[in-house]
């Protein structure tokens, strides 16, 4: 029977290549690249032994290892697997979901509260007071809220500045805003292990990136070293923002 190669085979190869490339990026960011390379080598050896050389005994052993290995990989890479499925279904990456979110802004923040956030950020920037404010959108942050102290107050410039005051016991954690309310302070965020984050960005930026990898939240970061203001949404930073730029971003992402 002659060997045939058609358009379906090309699509198949391209899809496999894309999956391997995405896994490579995922493992590189999580510092698991050596494990990924080991998995690729094992898969190549498995295919050669089972399909090409047809060594039945060794092939059967490798088949059993591969079957058990899938469960082991899910346990080892549970964070990466969770991130993969989140990214797959995230409203940030799914046009249809984004369409509905744009037309149903239940978590939108009014202009008065946005102005309070901008004013607090600018004031802390001038004083070089480090701050991290996370604004919840469609993905709930209940577990993050539970890691801090409940505040449940209206969004207020003076309150935000007092929470991040250097002598405040809550200034090291993140402030979470949910349902138009300042929900909690001193919250602990997951820290991103992405090696592509510039070295001059500190732990607050890594935490903002970490929460953006697990949710659709918008984060405002004020650097304690330079006083610069940044935002992080969907894993992307916008650095060295002015008051006007920060307000524009918040209106676009959160405004009614």
PDB file of C-alpha atoms in Angstrom:
ATOM      1  CA  UNK A   1       0.000   0.000   0.000  1.00  0.00           C
ATOM      2  CA  UNK A   2       1.615   3.299  -1.069  1.00  0.00           C
ATOM      3  CA  UNK A   3       2.265   5.939   1.563  1.00  0.00           C
ATOM      4  CA  UNK A   4      -0.157   8.879   1.295  1.00  0.00           C
ATOM      5  CA  UNK A   5       0.326  12.337   2.776  1.00  0.00           C
ATOM      6  CA  UNK A   6      -2.525  14.848   2.677  1.00  0.00           C
ATOM      7  CA  UNK A   7      -3.782  18.096   4.179  1.00  0.00           C
ATOM      8  CA  UNK A   8      -5.078  16.304   7.307  1.00  0.00           C
ATOM      9  CA  UNK A   9      -1.569  15.011   8.007  1.00  0.00           C
ATOM     10  CA  UNK A  10      -0.171  18.535   7.711  1.00  0.00           C
ATOM     11  CA  UNK A  11      -2.794  19.860  10.130  1.00  0.00           C
ATOM     12  CA  UNK A  12      -2.022  16.972  12.483  1.00  0.00           C
ATOM     13  CA  UNK A  13       1.713  17.772  12.478  1.00  0.00           C
ATOM     14  CA  UNK A  14       1.108  21.492  13.009  1.00  0.00           C
ATOM     15  CA  UNK A  15      -1.243  20.811  15.947  1.00  0.00           C
ATOM     16  CA  UNK A  16       1.269  18.473  17.597  1.00  0.00           C
ATOM     17  CA  UNK A  17       4.039  21.047  17.072  1.00  0.00           C
ATOM     18  CA  UNK A  18       1.902  23.774  18.671  1.00  0.00           C
ATOM     19  CA  UNK A  19       1.114  21.558  21.668  1.00  0.00           C
ATOM     20  CA  UNK A  20       4.811  20.734  22.155  1.00  0.00           C
ATOM     21  CA  UNK A  21       5.777  24.414  21.819  1.00  0.00           C
ATOM     22  CA  UNK A  22       3.120  25.495  24.338  1.00  0.00           C
ATOM     23  CA  UNK A  23       4.277  22.810  26.792  1.00  0.00           C
ATOM     24  CA  UNK A  24       7.861  23.975  26.271  1.00  0.00           C
ATOM     25  CA  UNK A  25       6.937  27.568  27.174  1.00  0.00           C
ATOM     26  CA  UNK A  26       4.949  26.380  30.181  1.00  0.00           C
ATOM     27  CA  UNK A  27       7.819  24.269  31.493  1.00  0.00           C
ATOM     28  CA  UNK A  28      10.386  26.991  30.798  1.00  0.00           C
ATOM     29  CA  UNK A  29       8.418  29.515  32.845  1.00  0.00           C
ATOM     30  CA  UNK A  30       7.996  27.054  35.709  1.00  0.00           C
ATOM     31  CA  UNK A  31      11.695  26.074  35.730  1.00  0.00           C
ATOM     32  CA  UNK A  32      10.829  22.509  34.726  1.00  0.00           C
ATOM     33  CA  UNK A  33      12.526  22.528  31.330  1.00  0.00           C
ATOM     34  CA  UNK A  34      14.844  19.599  32.141  1.00  0.00           C
ATOM     35  CA  UNK A  35      11.840  17.431  33.047  1.00  0.00           C
ATOM     36  CA  UNK A  36      10.138  18.441  29.791  1.00  0.00           C
ATOM     37  CA  UNK A  37      13.243  17.449  27.784  1.00  0.00           C
ATOM     38  CA  UNK A  38      13.333  14.133  29.642  1.00  0.00           C
ATOM     39  CA  UNK A  39       9.675  13.503  28.763  1.00  0.00           C
ATOM     40  CA  UNK A  40      10.354  14.218  25.067  1.00  0.00           C
ATOM     41  CA  UNK A  41      13.323  11.819  25.063  1.00  0.00           C
ATOM     42  CA  UNK A  42      11.231   9.113  26.749  1.00  0.00           C
ATOM     43  CA  UNK A  43       8.430   9.607  24.181  1.00  0.00           C
ATOM     44  CA  UNK A  44      10.878   9.308  21.262  1.00  0.00           C
ATOM     45  CA  UNK A  45      12.460   6.128  22.688  1.00  0.00           C
ATOM     46  CA  UNK A  46       8.978   4.702  23.383  1.00  0.00           C
ATOM     47  CA  UNK A  47       7.876   5.298  19.778  1.00  0.00           C
ATOM     48  CA  UNK A  48      11.054   3.797  18.340  1.00  0.00           C
ATOM     49  CA  UNK A  49      10.883   0.688  20.541  1.00  0.00           C
ATOM     50  CA  UNK A  50       7.120   0.095  20.201  1.00  0.00           C
ATOM     51  CA  UNK A  51       6.340   1.218  16.666  1.00  0.00           C
ATOM     52  CA  UNK A  52       9.535   0.958  14.610  1.00  0.00           C
ATOM     53  CA  UNK A  53      11.583  -1.831  16.191  1.00  0.00           C
ATOM     54  CA  UNK A  54       8.462  -3.577  17.555  1.00  0.00           C
ATOM     55  CA  UNK A  55      10.294  -4.913  20.599  1.00  0.00           C
ATOM     56  CA  UNK A  56       7.319  -6.424  22.394  1.00  0.00           C
ATOM     57  CA  UNK A  57       8.757  -7.002  25.887  1.00  0.00           C
ATOM     58  CA  UNK A  58      10.487  -3.643  26.246  1.00  0.00           C
ATOM     59  CA  UNK A  59       7.576  -1.980  24.454  1.00  0.00           C
ATOM     60  CA  UNK A  60       5.101  -3.445  26.973  1.00  0.00           C
ATOM     61  CA  UNK A  61       7.198  -2.185  29.894  1.00  0.00           C
ATOM     62  CA  UNK A  62       7.387   1.312  28.402  1.00  0.00           C
ATOM     63  CA  UNK A  63       3.624   1.229  27.714  1.00  0.00           C
ATOM     64  CA  UNK A  64       2.948   0.534  31.398  1.00  0.00           C
ATOM     65  CA  UNK A  65       5.365   3.275  32.469  1.00  0.00           C
ATOM     66  CA  UNK A  66       3.666   5.731  30.137  1.00  0.00           C
ATOM     67  CA  UNK A  67       0.214   4.865  31.504  1.00  0.00           C
ATOM     68  CA  UNK A  68       1.299   5.403  35.111  1.00  0.00           C
ATOM     69  CA  UNK A  69       3.447   8.375  34.108  1.00  0.00           C
ATOM     70  CA  UNK A  70       0.438  10.424  32.990  1.00  0.00           C
ATOM     71  CA  UNK A  71      -0.993  10.331  36.523  1.00  0.00           C
ATOM     72  CA  UNK A  72       2.420  11.151  37.996  1.00  0.00           C
ATOM     73  CA  UNK A  73       2.833  14.119  35.660  1.00  0.00           C
ATOM     74  CA  UNK A  74      -0.575  15.518  36.628  1.00  0.00           C
ATOM     75  CA  UNK A  75       0.461  15.363  40.301  1.00  0.00           C
ATOM     76  CA  UNK A  76       3.907  16.885  39.665  1.00  0.00           C
ATOM     77  CA  UNK A  77       2.650  19.619  37.344  1.00  0.00           C
ATOM     78  CA  UNK A  78      -0.701  20.343  38.965  1.00  0.00           C
ATOM     79  CA  UNK A  79      -0.067  24.110  38.968  1.00  0.00           C
ATOM     80  CA  UNK A  80       0.891  24.115  35.290  1.00  0.00           C
ATOM     81  CA  UNK A  81      -2.138  21.972  34.389  1.00  0.00           C
ATOM     82  CA  UNK A  82      -4.420  24.361  36.274  1.00  0.00           C
ATOM     83  CA  UNK A  83      -2.859  27.350  34.505  1.00  0.00           C
ATOM     84  CA  UNK A  84      -3.284  25.629  31.140  1.00  0.00           C
ATOM     85  CA  UNK A  85      -7.003  25.059  31.593  1.00  0.00           C
ATOM     86  CA  UNK A  86      -7.470  28.526  33.062  1.00  0.00           C
ATOM     87  CA  UNK A  87      -5.764  30.101  30.040  1.00  0.00           C
ATOM     88  CA  UNK A  88      -7.832  27.905  27.732  1.00  0.00           C
ATOM     89  CA  UNK A  89     -11.106  29.103  29.200  1.00  0.00           C
ATOM     90  CA  UNK A  90     -10.092  32.555  30.385  1.00  0.00           C
ATOM     91  CA  UNK A  91     -12.274  35.438  29.273  1.00  0.00           C
ATOM     92  CA  UNK A  92      -9.077  37.270  28.390  1.00  0.00           C
ATOM     93  CA  UNK A  93      -8.283  34.773  25.673  1.00  0.00           C
ATOM     94  CA  UNK A  94     -11.732  33.712  24.560  1.00  0.00           C
ATOM     95  CA  UNK A  95     -13.418  36.172  22.265  1.00  0.00           C
ATOM     96  CA  UNK A  96     -16.931  34.891  22.867  1.00  0.00           C
ATOM     97  CA  UNK A  97     -16.595  35.115  26.639  1.00  0.00           C
ATOM     98  CA  UNK A  98     -15.061  38.566  26.355  1.00  0.00           C
ATOM     99  CA  UNK A  99     -18.074  39.654  24.282  1.00  0.00           C
ATOM    100  CA  UNK A 100     -20.467  38.712  27.065  1.00  0.00           C
ATOM    101  CA  UNK A 101     -18.239  40.205  29.767  1.00  0.00           C
ATOM    102  CA  UNK A 102     -18.068  43.509  27.904  1.00  0.00           C
ATOM    103  CA  UNK A 103     -21.834  43.665  27.766  1.00  0.00           C
ATOM    104  CA  UNK A 104     -22.433  42.600  31.357  1.00  0.00           C
ATOM    105  CA  UNK A 105     -20.078  44.551  33.620  1.00  0.00           C
ATOM    106  CA  UNK A 106     -21.443  43.493  36.962  1.00  0.00           C
ATOM    107  CA  UNK A 107     -18.114  44.232  38.639  1.00  0.00           C
ATOM    108  CA  UNK A 108     -17.624  47.644  37.020  1.00  0.00           C
ATOM    109  CA  UNK A 109     -16.336  50.434  39.270  1.00  0.00           C
ATOM    110  CA  UNK A 110     -17.728  53.957  39.028  1.00  0.00           C
ATOM    111  CA  UNK A 111     -15.590  56.986  38.209  1.00  0.00           C
ATOM    112  CA  UNK A 112     -15.527  58.246  41.815  1.00  0.00           C
ATOM    113  CA  UNK A 113     -13.886  55.059  43.090  1.00  0.00           C
ATOM    114  CA  UNK A 114     -11.477  54.959  40.134  1.00  0.00           C
ATOM    115  CA  UNK A 115     -10.426  58.520  40.950  1.00  0.00           C
ATOM    116  CA  UNK A 116      -9.823  57.450  44.566  1.00  0.00           C
ATOM    117  CA  UNK A 117      -7.585  54.591  43.382  1.00  0.00           C
ATOM    118  CA  UNK A 118      -5.624  56.895  41.084  1.00  0.00           C
ATOM    119  CA  UNK A 119      -5.247  59.581  43.750  1.00  0.00           C
ATOM    120  CA  UNK A 120      -4.058  57.052  46.356  1.00  0.00           C
ATOM    121  CA  UNK A 121      -1.586  55.544  43.885  1.00  0.00           C
ATOM    122  CA  UNK A 122      -0.155  58.933  42.940  1.00  0.00           C
ATOM    123  CA  UNK A 123       0.165  59.997  46.571  1.00  0.00           C
ATOM    124  CA  UNK A 124       1.974  56.778  47.523  1.00  0.00           C
ATOM    125  CA  UNK A 125       4.155  57.156  44.425  1.00  0.00           C
ATOM    126  CA  UNK A 126       5.347  60.584  45.541  1.00  0.00           C
ATOM    127  CA  UNK A 127       6.152  59.233  49.012  1.00  0.00           C
ATOM    128  CA  UNK A 128       7.697  56.025  47.608  1.00  0.00           C
ATOM    129  CA  UNK A 129       5.301  53.914  49.637  1.00  0.00           C
ATOM    130  CA  UNK A 130       5.162  50.381  48.281  1.00  0.00           C
ATOM    131  CA  UNK A 131       1.664  49.148  47.472  1.00  0.00           C
ATOM    132  CA  UNK A 132      -0.161  46.310  45.738  1.00  0.00           C
ATOM    133  CA  UNK A 133      -3.891  46.640  45.008  1.00  0.00           C
ATOM    134  CA  UNK A 134      -5.734  43.757  43.352  1.00  0.00           C
ATOM    135  CA  UNK A 135      -9.164  44.391  41.850  1.00  0.00           C
ATOM    136  CA  UNK A 136     -11.339  41.319  41.398  1.00  0.00           C
ATOM    137  CA  UNK A 137     -13.335  40.876  38.210  1.00  0.00           C
ATOM    138  CA  UNK A 138     -15.072  37.690  37.060  1.00  0.00           C
ATOM    139  CA  UNK A 139     -12.773  35.140  38.723  1.00  0.00           C
ATOM    140  CA  UNK A 140     -13.471  35.162  42.462  1.00  0.00           C
ATOM    141  CA  UNK A 141     -10.553  35.649  44.866  1.00  0.00           C
ATOM    142  CA  UNK A 142     -12.186  34.256  48.015  1.00  0.00           C
ATOM    143  CA  UNK A 143      -9.155  32.151  48.984  1.00  0.00           C
ATOM    144  CA  UNK A 144      -6.872  35.162  48.611  1.00  0.00           C
ATOM    145  CA  UNK A 145      -9.234  37.293  50.714  1.00  0.00           C
ATOM    146  CA  UNK A 146      -9.202  34.642  53.458  1.00  0.00           C
ATOM    147  CA  UNK A 147      -5.398  34.875  53.671  1.00  0.00           C
ATOM    148  CA  UNK A 148      -5.613  38.484  54.905  1.00  0.00           C
ATOM    149  CA  UNK A 149      -7.617  40.594  57.337  1.00  0.00           C
ATOM    150  CA  UNK A 150     -11.185  41.529  56.453  1.00  0.00           C
ATOM    151  CA  UNK A 151     -11.809  45.251  56.013  1.00  0.00           C
ATOM    152  CA  UNK A 152     -15.055  45.503  54.004  1.00  0.00           C
ATOM    153  CA  UNK A 153     -15.015  49.280  53.545  1.00  0.00           C
ATOM    154  CA  UNK A 154     -15.739  51.662  50.730  1.00  0.00           C
ATOM    155  CA  UNK A 155     -12.874  52.471  48.349  1.00  0.00           C
ATOM    156  CA  UNK A 156     -11.289  55.494  49.994  1.00  0.00           C
ATOM    157  CA  UNK A 157      -8.017  57.250  49.226  1.00  0.00           C
ATOM    158  CA  UNK A 158      -7.019  57.941  52.834  1.00  0.00           C
ATOM    159  CA  UNK A 159      -7.854  54.404  53.953  1.00  0.00           C
ATOM    160  CA  UNK A 160      -5.738  52.877  51.169  1.00  0.00           C
ATOM    161  CA  UNK A 161      -2.785  55.121  52.044  1.00  0.00           C
ATOM    162  CA  UNK A 162      -3.082  54.253  55.758  1.00  0.00           C
ATOM    163  CA  UNK A 163      -3.139  50.534  55.008  1.00  0.00           C
ATOM    164  CA  UNK A 164       0.131  50.784  53.063  1.00  0.00           C
ATOM    165  CA  UNK A 165       1.800  53.189  55.509  1.00  0.00           C
ATOM    166  CA  UNK A 166       5.195  51.732  56.393  1.00  0.00           C
ATOM    167  CA  UNK A 167       4.375  51.289  60.082  1.00  0.00           C
ATOM    168  CA  UNK A 168       1.041  49.616  59.363  1.00  0.00           C
ATOM    169  CA  UNK A 169       0.947  45.877  60.214  1.00  0.00           C
ATOM    170  CA  UNK A 170      -0.830  45.224  56.894  1.00  0.00           C
ATOM    171  CA  UNK A 171       1.448  47.168  54.557  1.00  0.00           C
ATOM    172  CA  UNK A 172       3.402  44.122  53.295  1.00  0.00           C
ATOM    173  CA  UNK A 173       0.421  42.268  51.853  1.00  0.00           C
ATOM    174  CA  UNK A 174      -2.006  43.045  49.052  1.00  0.00           C
ATOM    175  CA  UNK A 175      -5.291  44.911  49.298  1.00  0.00           C
ATOM    176  CA  UNK A 176      -8.185  43.119  47.559  1.00  0.00           C
ATOM    177  CA  UNK A 177     -11.095  45.063  46.072  1.00  0.00           C
ATOM    178  CA  UNK A 178     -14.250  43.070  45.359  1.00  0.00           C
ATOM    179  CA  UNK A 179     -17.814  44.105  44.494  1.00  0.00           C
ATOM    180  CA  UNK A 180     -16.936  47.811  44.720  1.00  0.00           C
ATOM    181  CA  UNK A 181     -15.621  47.306  48.267  1.00  0.00           C
ATOM    182  CA  UNK A 182     -12.205  47.264  49.845  1.00  0.00           C
ATOM    183  CA  UNK A 183     -12.573  43.668  50.982  1.00  0.00           C
ATOM    184  CA  UNK A 184      -9.332  42.730  52.755  1.00  0.00           C
ATOM    185  CA  UNK A 185      -5.751  43.818  53.400  1.00  0.00           C
ATOM    186  CA  UNK A 186      -2.499  42.031  54.161  1.00  0.00           C
ATOM    187  CA  UNK A 187      -3.440  39.272  51.699  1.00  0.00           C
ATOM    188  CA  UNK A 188      -0.889  36.751  50.443  1.00  0.00           C
ATOM    189  CA  UNK A 189      -0.631  36.314  46.669  1.00  0.00           C
ATOM    190  CA  UNK A 190       0.961  33.508  44.636  1.00  0.00           C
ATOM    191  CA  UNK A 191       4.323  34.593  43.253  1.00  0.00           C
ATOM    192  CA  UNK A 192       5.021  34.028  39.565  1.00  0.00           C
ATOM    193  CA  UNK A 193       8.048  31.911  38.644  1.00  0.00           C
ATOM    194  CA  UNK A 194       8.275  33.446  35.169  1.00  0.00           C
ATOM    195  CA  UNK A 195      11.974  33.954  34.393  1.00  0.00           C
ATOM    196  CA  UNK A 196      11.170  36.621  31.801  1.00  0.00           C
ATOM    197  CA  UNK A 197      10.156  39.169  34.441  1.00  0.00           C
ATOM    198  CA  UNK A 198      12.856  41.904  34.440  1.00  0.00           C
ATOM    199  CA  UNK A 199      15.204  41.670  37.414  1.00  0.00           C
ATOM    200  CA  UNK A 200      14.623  45.281  38.418  1.00  0.00           C
ATOM    201  CA  UNK A 201      10.984  44.503  39.205  1.00  0.00           C
ATOM    202  CA  UNK A 202      10.482  43.454  42.804  1.00  0.00           C
ATOM    203  CA  UNK A 203       8.405  40.920  44.711  1.00  0.00           C
ATOM    204  CA  UNK A 204       5.225  42.998  44.443  1.00  0.00           C
ATOM    205  CA  UNK A 205       5.452  42.824  40.648  1.00  0.00           C
ATOM    206  CA  UNK A 206       6.010  39.066  40.782  1.00  0.00           C
ATOM    207  CA  UNK A 207       2.981  38.696  43.051  1.00  0.00           C
ATOM    208  CA  UNK A 208       0.886  40.825  40.683  1.00  0.00           C
ATOM    209  CA  UNK A 209       1.994  38.621  37.787  1.00  0.00           C
ATOM    210  CA  UNK A 210       1.225  35.517  39.857  1.00  0.00           C
ATOM    211  CA  UNK A 211      -2.382  36.517  40.572  1.00  0.00           C
ATOM    212  CA  UNK A 212      -2.848  37.534  36.930  1.00  0.00           C
ATOM    213  CA  UNK A 213      -1.830  34.011  35.869  1.00  0.00           C
ATOM    214  CA  UNK A 214      -4.608  32.514  38.009  1.00  0.00           C
ATOM    215  CA  UNK A 215      -7.375  35.081  37.523  1.00  0.00           C
ATOM    216  CA  UNK A 216      -8.558  38.014  35.407  1.00  0.00           C
ATOM    217  CA  UNK A 217      -7.868  40.522  38.189  1.00  0.00           C
ATOM    218  CA  UNK A 218      -6.357  43.956  37.575  1.00  0.00           C
ATOM    219  CA  UNK A 219      -3.396  44.822  39.823  1.00  0.00           C
ATOM    220  CA  UNK A 220      -1.918  48.224  40.627  1.00  0.00           C
ATOM    221  CA  UNK A 221       1.676  48.194  41.851  1.00  0.00           C
ATOM    222  CA  UNK A 222       3.572  51.102  43.422  1.00  0.00           C
ATOM    223  CA  UNK A 223       7.311  50.506  43.680  1.00  0.00           C
ATOM    224  CA  UNK A 224       8.881  51.209  47.065  1.00  0.00           C
ATOM    225  CA  UNK A 225      12.308  51.732  45.466  1.00  0.00           C
ATOM    226  CA  UNK A 226      11.420  54.115  42.624  1.00  0.00           C
ATOM    227  CA  UNK A 227       7.838  55.178  43.294  1.00  0.00           C
ATOM    228  CA  UNK A 228       6.851  54.150  39.769  1.00  0.00           C
ATOM    229  CA  UNK A 229       3.296  52.974  39.150  1.00  0.00           C
ATOM    230  CA  UNK A 230       2.497  49.852  37.109  1.00  0.00           C
ATOM    231  CA  UNK A 231      -0.482  47.659  36.327  1.00  0.00           C
ATOM    232  CA  UNK A 232      -0.655  43.954  35.546  1.00  0.00           C
ATOM    233  CA  UNK A 233      -3.528  42.289  33.711  1.00  0.00           C
ATOM    234  CA  UNK A 234      -3.502  38.942  31.948  1.00  0.00           C
ATOM    235  CA  UNK A 235       0.189  38.501  32.747  1.00  0.00           C
ATOM    236  CA  UNK A 236       1.131  41.748  30.977  1.00  0.00           C
ATOM    237  CA  UNK A 237       2.774  44.698  32.738  1.00  0.00           C
ATOM    238  CA  UNK A 238       2.283  48.361  31.898  1.00  0.00           C
ATOM    239  CA  UNK A 239       5.127  50.223  33.552  1.00  0.00           C
ATOM    240  CA  UNK A 240       5.940  53.796  34.605  1.00  0.00           C
ATOM    241  CA  UNK A 241       2.394  55.093  34.296  1.00  0.00           C
ATOM    242  CA  UNK A 242       1.261  58.671  34.741  1.00  0.00           C
ATOM    243  CA  UNK A 243      -1.982  59.540  36.531  1.00  0.00           C
ATOM    244  CA  UNK A 244      -3.776  59.991  33.213  1.00  0.00           C
ATOM    245  CA  UNK A 245      -2.494  56.662  31.866  1.00  0.00           C
ATOM    246  CA  UNK A 246      -3.465  54.803  35.045  1.00  0.00           C
ATOM    247  CA  UNK A 247      -6.958  56.306  35.002  1.00  0.00           C
ATOM    248  CA  UNK A 248      -7.396  55.404  31.327  1.00  0.00           C
ATOM    249  CA  UNK A 249      -6.407  51.768  31.980  1.00  0.00           C
ATOM    250  CA  UNK A 250      -8.742  51.465  34.964  1.00  0.00           C
ATOM    251  CA  UNK A 251     -11.635  52.991  33.046  1.00  0.00           C
ATOM    252  CA  UNK A 252     -11.052  50.605  30.120  1.00  0.00           C
ATOM    253  CA  UNK A 253     -10.704  47.524  32.317  1.00  0.00           C
ATOM    254  CA  UNK A 254     -13.134  48.318  35.126  1.00  0.00           C
ATOM    255  CA  UNK A 255     -15.248  51.354  34.300  1.00  0.00           C
ATOM    256  CA  UNK A 256     -18.983  51.359  33.718  1.00  0.00           C
TER     257      UNK A 256
END
